[in-house]
Coordinates of C-alpha atoms in Angstrom, one line a residue:
Chain X
M1 CA 1.5 -9.6 20.9
I2 CA 3.0 -6.6 18.1
D3 CA 6.8 -5.9 18.6
A4 CA 7.7 -3.3 15.9
F5 CA 11.6 -1.9 16.0
E6 CA 12.7 0.6 14.8
L7 CA 10.4 1.2 12.5
T8 CA 10.7 3.8 9.3
K9 CA 8.9 5.1 6.4
D10 CA 10.6 7.1 4.3
Y11 CA 8.7 8.3 1.0
G12 CA 11.8 10.6 -0.8
T13 CA 10.2 13.8 -0.3
V14 CA 9.2 13.3 3.2
V15 CA 10.2 10.6 6.0
A16 CA 6.5 9.9 7.2
V17 CA 7.4 7.3 10.6
R18 CA 11.1 7.7 11.9
D19 CA 12.6 5.2 14.4
V20 CA 8.8 3.9 15.7
T21 CA 9.6 0.8 18.5
F22 CA 6.9 -0.3 21.0
H23 CA 5.5 -3.4 21.9
V24 CA 2.0 -4.6 22.6
G25 CA 1.1 -7.4 25.4
R26 CA -1.5 -10.1 24.8
G27 CA -4.8 -9.4 26.1
E28 CA -3.8 -5.5 25.6
V29 CA -6.0 -2.4 24.3
V30 CA -3.9 0.1 23.2
G31 CA -4.8 3.8 22.2
F32 CA -2.6 5.2 18.7
L33 CA -3.1 9.2 19.0
G34 CA -1.8 11.1 17.2
L35 CA -2.7 14.6 15.1
N36 CA -3.7 14.2 11.5
G37 CA -0.5 13.4 9.2
A38 CA 1.2 12.4 12.2
G39 CA 2.3 9.1 11.0
K40 CA -1.0 6.8 12.5
T41 CA -2.0 5.2 9.1
T42 CA 2.2 4.9 8.4
T43 CA 2.3 2.5 11.3
L44 CA -0.8 1.3 11.3
R45 CA -0.2 -0.3 7.7
M46 CA 3.2 -1.3 8.4
L47 CA 2.4 -3.6 11.2
A48 CA -0.6 -5.4 8.9
G49 CA 1.5 -5.6 6.4
S50 CA 0.0 -3.4 3.4
L51 CA 2.8 -1.3 3.5
G52 CA 6.3 -2.1 3.6
P53 CA 8.4 -0.5 5.8
T54 CA 12.2 1.1 4.4
S55 CA 14.4 -0.1 7.1
G56 CA 12.8 -1.8 10.8
R57 CA 10.8 -5.3 11.8
V58 CA 7.5 -6.3 12.8
V59 CA 6.8 -9.6 14.6
I60 CA 3.2 -10.3 15.2
A61 CA 2.0 -13.0 17.3
G62 CA 5.6 -13.8 17.0
H63 CA 5.9 -14.3 13.2
D64 CA 8.3 -12.1 11.5
L65 CA 5.9 -9.9 9.1
E66 CA 8.9 -10.1 6.7
R67 CA 9.8 -13.9 6.2
E68 CA 6.5 -15.0 6.9
P69 CA 4.4 -13.1 5.8
L70 CA 0.7 -15.4 5.7
R71 CA 1.5 -16.4 8.7
A72 CA 1.9 -13.0 10.8
R73 CA -1.2 -11.4 8.7
G74 CA -3.1 -14.5 9.3
C75 CA -2.8 -13.5 13.3
L76 CA -4.9 -10.0 12.6
G77 CA -7.5 -8.5 11.5
Y78 CA -7.3 -5.0 10.0
L79 CA -9.8 -2.2 9.5
P80 CA -8.6 0.6 6.8
E81 CA -9.0 3.5 8.1
A82 CA -12.6 4.6 6.0
A83 CA -13.4 0.8 6.1
P84 CA -13.4 0.1 2.2
L85 CA -15.6 -2.2 0.7
Y86 CA -17.0 -3.1 -2.3
P87 CA -20.5 -1.8 -3.3
E88 CA -21.7 -3.8 -5.3
M89 CA -21.8 -7.4 -3.2
R90 CA -24.1 -8.1 0.3
V91 CA -22.8 -8.3 3.1
R92 CA -23.0 -11.7 3.4
E93 CA -21.6 -12.5 0.0
Y94 CA -18.9 -10.2 0.9
L95 CA -18.4 -11.7 4.6
E96 CA -18.0 -15.1 3.4
F97 CA -15.7 -14.2 0.6
R98 CA -13.6 -12.4 3.3
A99 CA -13.3 -16.3 5.3
R100 CA -12.5 -17.5 1.8
V101 CA -9.6 -15.3 1.6
K102 CA -8.5 -15.9 5.4
S103 CA -8.3 -19.9 4.5
I104 CA -11.7 -20.8 6.3
R105 CA -12.7 -23.2 4.5
G106 CA -16.2 -25.3 3.1
S107 CA -18.7 -25.8 5.6
K108 CA -17.5 -23.0 8.3
V109 CA -17.5 -20.0 5.8
R110 CA -21.5 -19.9 6.3
A111 CA -21.2 -20.4 10.2
A112 CA -17.7 -17.9 10.3
A113 CA -19.4 -14.9 8.2
R114 CA -22.6 -15.2 10.9
E115 CA -20.3 -15.4 14.2
A116 CA -18.2 -12.3 13.1
A117 CA -22.0 -10.8 11.8
E118 CA -23.2 -11.2 15.2
R119 CA -20.5 -9.6 17.1
A120 CA -20.4 -6.5 14.5
R121 CA -24.1 -6.1 15.0
V122 CA -24.7 -5.9 11.2
V123 CA -26.8 -9.9 11.5
D124 CA -30.0 -7.9 10.2
V125 CA -28.8 -6.4 6.9
M126 CA -26.5 -9.8 6.1
E127 CA -28.8 -9.6 2.1
T128 CA -28.8 -5.7 2.1
L129 CA -26.2 -4.5 -1.0
I130 CA -22.9 -2.8 0.4
G131 CA -23.9 0.6 -1.7
H132 CA -26.8 1.1 0.4
L133 CA -25.7 1.1 3.3
S134 CA -25.4 3.4 5.5
K135 CA -22.0 5.2 6.8
G136 CA -22.6 3.4 10.6
Y137 CA -23.3 -0.5 8.9
R138 CA -20.5 -0.3 6.9
Q139 CA -17.7 0.6 8.8
R140 CA -18.9 -2.3 11.0
V141 CA -19.1 -4.7 8.3
G142 CA -15.1 -3.3 8.3
L143 CA -15.3 -4.4 11.6
A144 CA -17.2 -7.6 11.5
E145 CA -14.4 -8.4 8.5
A146 CA -11.9 -7.6 10.9
L147 CA -13.2 -10.4 13.3
L148 CA -13.8 -13.5 10.4
G149 CA -11.9 -16.0 12.3
R150 CA -11.4 -14.3 15.4
P151 CA -7.5 -13.2 14.9
P152 CA -5.9 -13.1 18.3
L153 CA -5.0 -9.6 17.0
L154 CA -7.3 -6.4 15.9
I155 CA -5.4 -3.5 14.5
L156 CA -8.6 -0.7 13.3
D157 CA -7.7 2.5 12.1
E158 CA -9.9 5.5 13.2
P159 CA -12.6 2.8 13.5
T160 CA -15.2 5.6 14.4
A161 CA -14.0 8.7 12.3
G162 CA -17.3 10.1 10.2
L163 CA -19.9 8.5 12.2
D164 CA -22.5 10.3 14.5
P165 CA -22.8 10.4 18.4
N166 CA -25.1 7.1 18.4
Q167 CA -23.0 5.3 16.2
I168 CA -19.6 6.1 18.1
H169 CA -21.0 5.6 21.5
E170 CA -21.8 2.0 19.7
V171 CA -18.9 1.3 18.1
R172 CA -16.7 2.2 21.1
E173 CA -19.3 -0.4 23.2
L174 CA -18.0 -2.8 20.3
I175 CA -14.8 -2.6 20.9
R176 CA -14.9 -2.6 24.7
D177 CA -16.3 -6.2 24.2
L178 CA -13.9 -6.9 22.0
G179 CA -11.1 -6.2 24.3
A180 CA -11.9 -8.9 26.0
D181 CA -11.1 -11.6 23.9
H182 CA -8.9 -10.3 21.7
T183 CA -5.7 -7.7 21.9
L184 CA -6.2 -4.6 20.2
L185 CA -4.2 -1.8 19.0
L186 CA -6.6 1.0 17.5
S187 CA -5.9 4.6 16.4
T188 CA -7.5 7.9 16.7
H189 CA -6.9 11.4 17.4
I190 CA -9.0 12.1 19.7
L191 CA -8.8 11.8 23.0
P192 CA -12.0 10.7 25.0
E193 CA -12.3 8.0 22.6
V194 CA -8.4 6.6 24.3
E195 CA -10.0 7.4 27.9
A196 CA -13.2 5.3 27.0
T197 CA -11.6 2.1 25.7
C198 CA -7.8 1.8 26.1
D199 CA -5.2 0.2 29.1
R200 CA -2.6 2.5 27.5
A201 CA -2.2 4.5 24.4
L202 CA 1.3 5.2 22.6
V203 CA 1.6 8.7 21.3
I204 CA 3.1 9.8 17.7
H205 CA 4.0 13.3 17.1
R206 CA 5.7 14.3 13.1
G207 CA 6.8 10.2 13.0
R208 CA 8.0 10.1 16.0
L209 CA 6.6 8.2 19.1
V210 CA 7.0 10.7 22.0
A211 CA 5.3 8.7 24.9
Q212 CA 4.1 5.5 25.9
G213 CA 2.4 4.2 28.9
T214 CA -0.9 3.8 31.2
L215 CA -3.2 6.7 31.2
E216 CA -2.1 7.4 34.7
E217 CA 1.4 7.3 33.4
L218 CA 1.2 9.9 31.1
R219 CA -0.7 11.9 32.8
S220 CA 2.0 12.6 35.5
Q221 CA 4.7 12.6 33.0
R222 CA 3.9 15.2 31.6
T223 CA 1.9 17.4 33.8
G224 CA 4.0 16.6 36.7
S225 CA 1.6 15.9 40.1
G226 CA -0.7 18.3 41.4
A227 CA -3.6 18.6 44.1
E228 CA -7.2 19.6 43.8
L229 CA -8.2 21.6 47.0
H230 CA -11.4 23.4 47.9
V231 CA -11.2 25.8 50.9
R232 CA -13.0 28.1 52.5
G233 CA -11.2 31.0 53.2
D234 CA -9.6 34.5 51.5
A235 CA -9.1 33.0 48.4
Q236 CA -5.1 35.2 47.7
R237 CA -4.2 34.4 51.5
A238 CA -4.6 30.5 50.9
R239 CA -2.5 31.1 47.5
A240 CA 0.8 32.8 48.9
L241 CA 0.3 30.3 52.0
L242 CA 0.6 27.6 49.8
G243 CA 2.9 29.0 47.6
E244 CA 5.3 29.5 50.7
L245 CA 5.7 25.0 50.3
P246 CA 8.9 24.9 48.9
F247 CA 7.9 21.7 46.9
V248 CA 4.2 24.1 45.2
R249 CA 5.3 25.3 41.9
S250 CA 2.1 27.2 41.0
V251 CA -1.2 27.4 42.5
N252 CA -4.4 28.6 40.3
L253 CA -7.1 30.2 41.5
G254 CA -10.3 28.6 40.1
A255 CA -13.7 29.3 40.1
P256 CA -15.9 30.3 43.2
R257 CA -17.4 26.4 44.1
E258 CA -20.5 29.1 46.0
A259 CA -21.1 32.6 45.8
A260 CA -20.3 34.0 49.0
A261 CA -22.2 36.6 50.9
P262 CA -21.2 40.2 49.9
S263 CA -20.6 41.1 53.7
A264 CA -18.3 38.2 54.2
P265 CA -15.8 37.3 51.7
T266 CA -13.8 35.1 54.0
T267 CA -16.1 32.1 53.5
E268 CA -16.3 32.2 49.9
L269 CA -15.7 28.4 49.1
V270 CA -12.7 28.4 46.2
E271 CA -11.1 25.7 43.9
L272 CA -7.7 25.9 44.0
E273 CA -4.9 24.3 41.8
V274 CA -2.1 23.2 43.1
R275 CA 0.9 22.0 40.5
F276 CA 4.1 20.7 42.5
D277 CA 7.6 20.1 40.8
A278 CA 8.4 17.3 39.0
P279 CA 8.7 14.1 41.6
P280 CA 11.9 14.1 43.0
T281 CA 14.6 11.8 41.1
E282 CA 16.8 11.7 43.8
P283 CA 15.7 10.9 47.0
E284 CA 17.7 12.4 49.4
T285 CA 17.9 15.7 48.3
T286 CA 13.3 16.5 49.1
A287 CA 14.0 17.1 53.3
A288 CA 11.8 20.0 53.2
A289 CA 8.9 17.6 52.9
T290 CA 8.2 16.4 56.5
S291 CA 6.0 13.0 55.2
G292 CA 7.8 11.9 52.5
A293 CA 8.1 12.9 48.9
D294 CA 4.9 11.6 47.2
V295 CA 2.4 13.2 46.0
D296 CA 0.2 12.4 49.4
G297 CA 2.4 13.4 51.2
Q298 CA 2.5 16.7 49.8
I299 CA -1.5 17.5 49.8
E300 CA -0.9 16.5 53.4
D301 CA 1.6 18.8 54.3
C302 CA -0.8 21.4 51.7
V303 CA -3.9 20.6 53.7
R304 CA -2.1 20.8 57.3
A305 CA -0.5 24.6 56.2
L306 CA -3.9 25.4 55.0
V307 CA -5.6 24.3 58.8
N308 CA -3.1 25.9 60.4
A309 CA -4.0 29.0 59.1
G310 CA -7.8 28.7 60.5
F311 CA -8.3 27.9 56.5
G312 CA -11.5 25.3 56.2
V313 CA -10.9 22.6 54.0
R314 CA -13.5 21.0 52.6
R315 CA -11.7 18.8 49.8
A316 CA -8.9 18.0 48.8
G317 CA -7.1 15.0 46.3
P318 CA -4.2 14.5 43.1
R319 CA -5.4 16.7 40.5
R320 CA -6.4 14.3 37.4
A321 CA -4.7 16.5 34.3
A322 CA -7.2 16.1 31.4
L323 CA -5.2 13.7 28.7
D324 CA -5.6 16.6 26.2
E325 CA -4.1 18.3 28.4
V326 CA -1.1 16.2 28.2
F327 CA -1.8 15.5 24.1
R328 CA -1.2 19.1 23.7
S329 CA 2.2 19.5 25.9
L330 CA 3.5 16.5 24.2
T331 CA 2.7 17.9 19.9
L332 CA 3.0 21.4 20.8
P333 CA 5.7 21.6 23.4
A334 CA 6.6 25.4 22.4
A335 CA 3.0 26.6 22.3
P336 CA 1.4 28.0 25.4
D337 CA -2.1 26.4 27.1
G338 CA -3.5 27.8 25.2
E339 CA -7.0 28.1 23.0
R340 CA -5.0 26.0 20.5
D341 CA -7.8 22.8 19.6
A342 CA -5.6 20.9 17.7
T343 CA -6.7 18.0 19.3
G344 CA -10.6 17.7 17.4
G345 CA -12.6 16.8 20.2
S346 CA -13.0 18.1 23.9
A347 CA -12.5 16.0 26.7
S348 CA -15.6 14.8 28.5
Chain K
M1 CA -2.3 -20.5 -3.7
R2 CA -4.2 -19.7 -1.2
G3 CA -6.9 -17.9 -1.3
L4 CA -7.5 -17.9 -5.3
L5 CA -10.7 -19.8 -5.6
A6 CA -12.2 -17.2 -3.2
V7 CA -10.9 -14.1 -5.3
Y8 CA -11.5 -15.6 -8.3
R9 CA -15.4 -16.3 -7.1
R10 CA -15.4 -12.5 -5.8
E11 CA -14.7 -11.2 -9.0
M12 CA -16.5 -13.3 -11.1
L13 CA -19.7 -11.9 -8.9
S14 CA -18.5 -8.5 -9.2
L15 CA -18.2 -8.9 -13.1
W16 CA -21.7 -10.7 -13.5
V17 CA -23.5 -9.0 -11.2
T18 CA -22.7 -5.7 -12.5
P19 CA -24.2 -4.0 -15.7
L20 CA -20.4 -4.4 -17.5
A21 CA -20.4 -8.3 -18.4
W22 CA -23.8 -8.0 -20.0
L23 CA -23.4 -4.9 -21.8
L24 CA -20.8 -6.5 -23.4
L25 CA -21.9 -9.2 -23.6
A26 CA -24.8 -7.6 -25.3
T27 CA -23.3 -5.5 -27.4
F28 CA -20.8 -8.5 -28.3
L29 CA -23.5 -10.7 -29.8
L30 CA -25.6 -8.1 -31.7
L31 CA -22.1 -6.9 -33.5
Q32 CA -21.0 -10.7 -34.6
G33 CA -24.1 -11.8 -35.2
G34 CA -24.1 -8.6 -38.1
V35 CA -20.9 -9.9 -38.8
F36 CA -21.9 -14.0 -39.3
Y37 CA -24.8 -12.8 -41.4
S38 CA -23.1 -10.4 -43.9
I39 CA -20.4 -13.6 -44.5
V40 CA -23.2 -16.2 -44.5
V41 CA -25.3 -14.1 -47.4
H42 CA -21.5 -13.6 -49.2
F43 CA -21.1 -16.9 -49.4
V44 CA -24.6 -17.6 -50.5
Q45 CA -23.6 -15.9 -53.7
M46 CA -20.5 -17.6 -54.7
P47 CA -21.2 -20.0 -57.1
D48 CA -17.7 -22.2 -56.4
L49 CA -15.6 -22.3 -53.6
S50 CA -12.1 -23.5 -52.4
L51 CA -11.9 -26.1 -49.7
D52 CA -10.6 -24.0 -47.2
A53 CA -13.0 -20.8 -47.9
G54 CA -15.9 -21.2 -46.0
P55 CA -18.2 -19.1 -43.4
L56 CA -16.6 -20.5 -40.8
P57 CA -12.9 -20.2 -41.9
A58 CA -14.2 -16.5 -42.8
Y59 CA -15.5 -15.9 -39.7
F60 CA -12.3 -17.0 -37.2
G61 CA -9.8 -15.6 -39.1
Q62 CA -9.9 -14.8 -43.3
N63 CA -11.5 -11.1 -41.9
S64 CA -9.3 -11.0 -39.1
V65 CA -9.6 -7.6 -38.9
L66 CA -13.3 -7.4 -37.9
L67 CA -12.2 -10.3 -35.5
S68 CA -8.9 -7.4 -34.0
I69 CA -11.4 -4.5 -33.8
T70 CA -13.8 -6.9 -32.1
L71 CA -11.0 -7.7 -29.0
L72 CA -9.8 -4.3 -29.1
L73 CA -12.8 -3.1 -27.8
L74 CA -13.7 -6.8 -25.9
C75 CA -10.3 -7.2 -24.1
P76 CA -9.3 -3.6 -22.7
A77 CA -13.1 -3.4 -20.6
L78 CA -12.3 -6.7 -19.5
S79 CA -9.5 -6.4 -17.5
M80 CA -9.3 -2.5 -17.6
R81 CA -11.3 -2.7 -13.6
T82 CA -9.6 -5.3 -12.2
F83 CA -6.7 -3.6 -10.3
A84 CA -7.9 0.2 -11.0
E85 CA -11.1 0.0 -9.4
E86 CA -9.4 -2.0 -6.5
R87 CA -7.1 0.8 -5.8
R88 CA -9.4 3.6 -6.2
S89 CA -11.5 2.5 -4.1
G90 CA -9.3 1.6 -1.6
T91 CA -10.5 -2.5 -1.1
I92 CA -6.7 -3.2 -2.5
E93 CA -5.4 -2.4 1.4
S94 CA -7.7 -5.1 2.7
L95 CA -6.3 -7.5 0.1
L96 CA -2.7 -6.9 0.3
T97 CA -3.1 -7.3 4.4
A98 CA -5.8 -10.9 3.6
P99 CA -3.2 -14.0 4.3
I100 CA -2.6 -14.6 0.5
G101 CA 0.1 -13.9 -1.8
A102 CA -0.1 -11.5 -4.9
S103 CA 0.3 -14.3 -6.9
A104 CA -2.9 -15.6 -6.3
L105 CA -4.3 -12.7 -5.9
V106 CA -3.3 -11.2 -9.6
L107 CA -4.4 -15.1 -11.2
G108 CA -7.4 -15.4 -9.0
K109 CA -8.6 -11.8 -10.7
Y110 CA -7.0 -13.4 -14.2
F111 CA -8.4 -16.5 -14.6
A112 CA -12.1 -14.3 -13.9
V113 CA -11.5 -12.1 -16.8
L114 CA -10.3 -15.1 -18.8
S115 CA -13.5 -17.0 -18.0
T116 CA -15.7 -14.4 -18.9
Y117 CA -14.2 -13.9 -21.8
T118 CA -14.9 -17.2 -22.8
L119 CA -18.4 -17.2 -21.5
I120 CA -18.7 -14.2 -23.7
W121 CA -18.1 -16.1 -26.7
A122 CA -19.9 -19.3 -26.3
P123 CA -23.0 -18.2 -27.9
T124 CA -20.8 -18.0 -31.1
V125 CA -21.1 -22.2 -31.6
L126 CA -24.6 -21.5 -31.9
Y127 CA -23.1 -20.6 -35.5
A128 CA -21.7 -24.1 -36.4
V129 CA -24.6 -25.6 -35.1
I130 CA -26.9 -23.3 -37.6
L131 CA -25.0 -23.4 -40.7
R132 CA -24.6 -28.1 -40.0
T133 CA -28.1 -27.9 -41.0
T134 CA -27.3 -26.7 -44.5
G135 CA -23.7 -28.7 -45.0
T136 CA -21.4 -29.4 -42.8
V137 CA -18.9 -28.4 -40.1
D138 CA -15.3 -29.9 -39.5
W139 CA -15.5 -29.3 -35.6
A140 CA -12.0 -29.9 -35.3
V141 CA -11.5 -26.7 -37.5
L142 CA -13.4 -25.0 -35.3
G143 CA -11.9 -26.4 -32.4
T144 CA -8.0 -25.1 -33.0
S145 CA -10.5 -21.9 -34.3
Y146 CA -11.9 -21.5 -31.3
L147 CA -8.6 -22.2 -29.9
G148 CA -6.8 -19.7 -31.4
L149 CA -9.6 -16.8 -30.1
F150 CA -8.9 -18.1 -26.6
L151 CA -5.1 -18.1 -26.7
V152 CA -5.0 -14.4 -28.4
G153 CA -7.8 -13.3 -26.1
A154 CA -6.0 -14.6 -22.7
S155 CA -2.7 -12.9 -23.9
Y156 CA -4.5 -9.2 -24.7
L157 CA -6.5 -9.8 -21.3
A158 CA -2.9 -10.8 -19.1
L159 CA -1.5 -7.1 -20.3
G160 CA -4.3 -5.7 -19.8
I161 CA -4.7 -6.3 -16.1
L162 CA -1.0 -5.2 -16.3
M163 CA -2.4 -2.0 -17.7
S164 CA -5.2 -2.0 -15.0
A165 CA -2.6 -2.5 -12.2
V166 CA -0.4 0.1 -12.9
T167 CA -3.2 3.4 -12.9
R168 CA -6.0 3.6 -10.6
S169 CA -8.1 5.0 -13.3
Q170 CA -10.1 2.8 -15.1
L171 CA -10.3 4.7 -18.1
I172 CA -6.5 5.2 -18.5
A173 CA -5.8 1.3 -18.1
L174 CA -8.6 1.3 -20.7
M175 CA -7.1 3.6 -22.9
L176 CA -3.5 1.8 -21.9
A177 CA -5.3 -1.5 -23.0
I178 CA -6.0 0.1 -26.2
F179 CA -2.8 1.3 -27.0
V180 CA -0.5 -1.6 -26.5
Q181 CA -3.3 -4.3 -28.5
F182 CA -3.4 -1.8 -31.1
G183 CA 0.3 -1.8 -31.0
I184 CA 0.4 -5.4 -31.1
F185 CA -1.8 -5.4 -34.1
V186 CA -0.2 -2.9 -36.2
L187 CA 3.5 -4.5 -35.3
G188 CA 1.5 -8.0 -37.2
I189 CA 0.5 -5.4 -40.1
G190 CA 3.9 -4.7 -40.6
E191 CA 3.8 -8.3 -42.2
Y192 CA 2.8 -6.6 -45.2
V193 CA 4.0 -3.7 -45.2
F194 CA 7.9 -4.2 -44.7
D195 CA 10.3 -6.2 -47.7
P196 CA 10.7 -10.0 -47.0
G197 CA 14.0 -9.8 -44.0
P198 CA 14.6 -10.1 -40.9
L199 CA 11.7 -7.4 -39.7
Q200 CA 9.4 -8.1 -41.4
Q201 CA 9.6 -11.8 -40.1
L202 CA 9.6 -10.3 -37.0
C203 CA 6.8 -8.9 -37.9
A204 CA 4.9 -12.4 -39.3
H205 CA 6.0 -14.2 -36.4
V206 CA 4.0 -11.9 -33.7
S207 CA 0.9 -11.0 -35.6
L208 CA -1.8 -12.5 -33.8
S209 CA -3.8 -11.5 -36.6
T210 CA -2.0 -14.2 -38.5
Q211 CA -2.3 -16.6 -35.7
L212 CA -5.9 -16.4 -35.9
D213 CA -5.9 -16.8 -39.6
E214 CA -3.4 -20.0 -39.3
M215 CA -5.4 -21.6 -36.6
S216 CA -8.9 -20.8 -39.2
K217 CA -7.5 -23.6 -41.3
G218 CA -6.5 -25.8 -38.3
I219 CA -2.9 -25.0 -38.6
V220 CA -1.5 -24.8 -35.3
D221 CA 1.8 -24.0 -35.3
L222 CA 3.4 -24.5 -32.1
R223 CA 6.1 -21.7 -32.3
R224 CA 3.0 -19.1 -31.9
V225 CA 1.1 -21.0 -29.1
V226 CA 4.3 -20.5 -27.5
F227 CA 4.3 -16.6 -27.7
D228 CA 1.1 -16.4 -26.9
L229 CA 2.2 -18.4 -23.7
S230 CA 5.1 -16.4 -23.1
L231 CA 2.8 -13.3 -23.5
V232 CA 0.4 -14.4 -20.7
G233 CA 3.2 -15.7 -18.3
W234 CA 5.5 -11.7 -18.7
G235 CA 1.9 -10.1 -18.3
L236 CA 1.2 -11.7 -15.4
F237 CA 4.2 -11.8 -13.6
V238 CA 5.3 -8.6 -14.6
T239 CA 1.5 -8.1 -12.6
T240 CA 2.5 -9.9 -9.8
R241 CA 5.4 -7.9 -9.3
V242 CA 3.6 -4.7 -9.6
V243 CA 1.3 -5.9 -7.2
E244 CA 4.3 -6.5 -4.9
S245 CA 5.7 -3.4 -5.1
W246 CA 2.7 -1.8 -3.5
R247 CA 3.7 -2.6 -0.5
W248 CA 7.2 -0.3 -0.9
G249 CA 5.0 2.6 -2.4

């Protein structure tokens, strides 16, 4: 649906976007992640056609944006950042105007405006002046505009920016509904948003695409695999035991799951976070692991070691890295896993 | 020209639901009423008139300094918001991503301000109707007078839209348009300032006040029409290029 080839935007003093290449398939819901100023809006504007790339090429639904600009733009609905609208128009007037601009003709204009308003849930304010609407409504009017004429592709630039929690919830619900019959590309710097709505994510940092893939791929790709174990017994001893396994990189002690009786510290239930070495790229080198090189096999080995040593294992499973951890490791390669909260939101 | 009509309708709506057009209309009619009244009173006191003198030619031509001042106020105020406002508020973004070309956008906006300009002048036809109750009105000459006003206004508005496209600020767009319009006016005055020669002739050719004067007498010089239309064409062409250039900014 979208093919971007080596998109570059050079403003002379600063290169906002450099060699960004990606593909978005039909029906996908893709999150476009990046910090403020990473080049998200610039890239989206290049895809939507309001900004020309310095070099590179965009193909929207098979139409080259430069050679067939009107056709390509006709295939997409775009919600610009902050959804700028005309305050002096009524919602209905505005939607009908936009429908006409999108070459919807005559009698169909009214119906198209109505349908888009229904889908974006702004029917109740059709006769209100846009200048009198709340920010949440304005955002949804912008969304209704993008939906006019049911374009196959929707590009939404920070659709939830500046909304209150209830409005954010509503817009996310809406996005999830839209994902059913549109291809969606939405930008955000809020990670839970991606986790809540997207199948796949593109991560842009300082104008470069630093990662792309499904959320699972991103998680494992950056943080390596690992396991989460709830173990009953002496935490330090368990830690040392697991540390001896050849594929274990580190073992972190989590919070005690259950307060232990002071008399018997060995019955304490603790949470252990085990990180494995990155999955082996050359399969023949990992002779050490008995049950194969995959994560499940490694977890099995851990559990066996613990049980043989007399520990109780309450729970064992693969570790799911929080996406913001992944994001931070992508965008702050030099910083330690510290307190820098660059994501603007915490994972929920 | 996909989308031209949609842009035109929106622009008309915006002009007439906001106070701008009504304010201009009211101020304009008040001023013109005063001017026309004093011209008529002036002519009532004159015992005999030459063939081409009379209140209407005076109103549309011989006092064209007054007319130039009117246009200096009217045209820049009409054109100032067309693009500057869209760029300041960011709404231009969704127009640029819409499946319409830059020329449809520019022409839609231009025709809207031109229609508004025409509508603002329309009530002044009543002056001729009033005069007809006491004398005769040469409707053909009245027609050429209005043609002159239309063409001069069309040129000024085209230049005004260009000025609105080069800045995000309505105020700066207004000032630029006034400067350009005033510049053309001053160039026209050169006809009376310079000694006869090529320079004086050039000034006479580009003088839009002289054009109004001529047309108020029923003279339609094709060269002047061509000059006006070239100004319109040039202004709109450059505006279209400016609008396209935003994609590369």
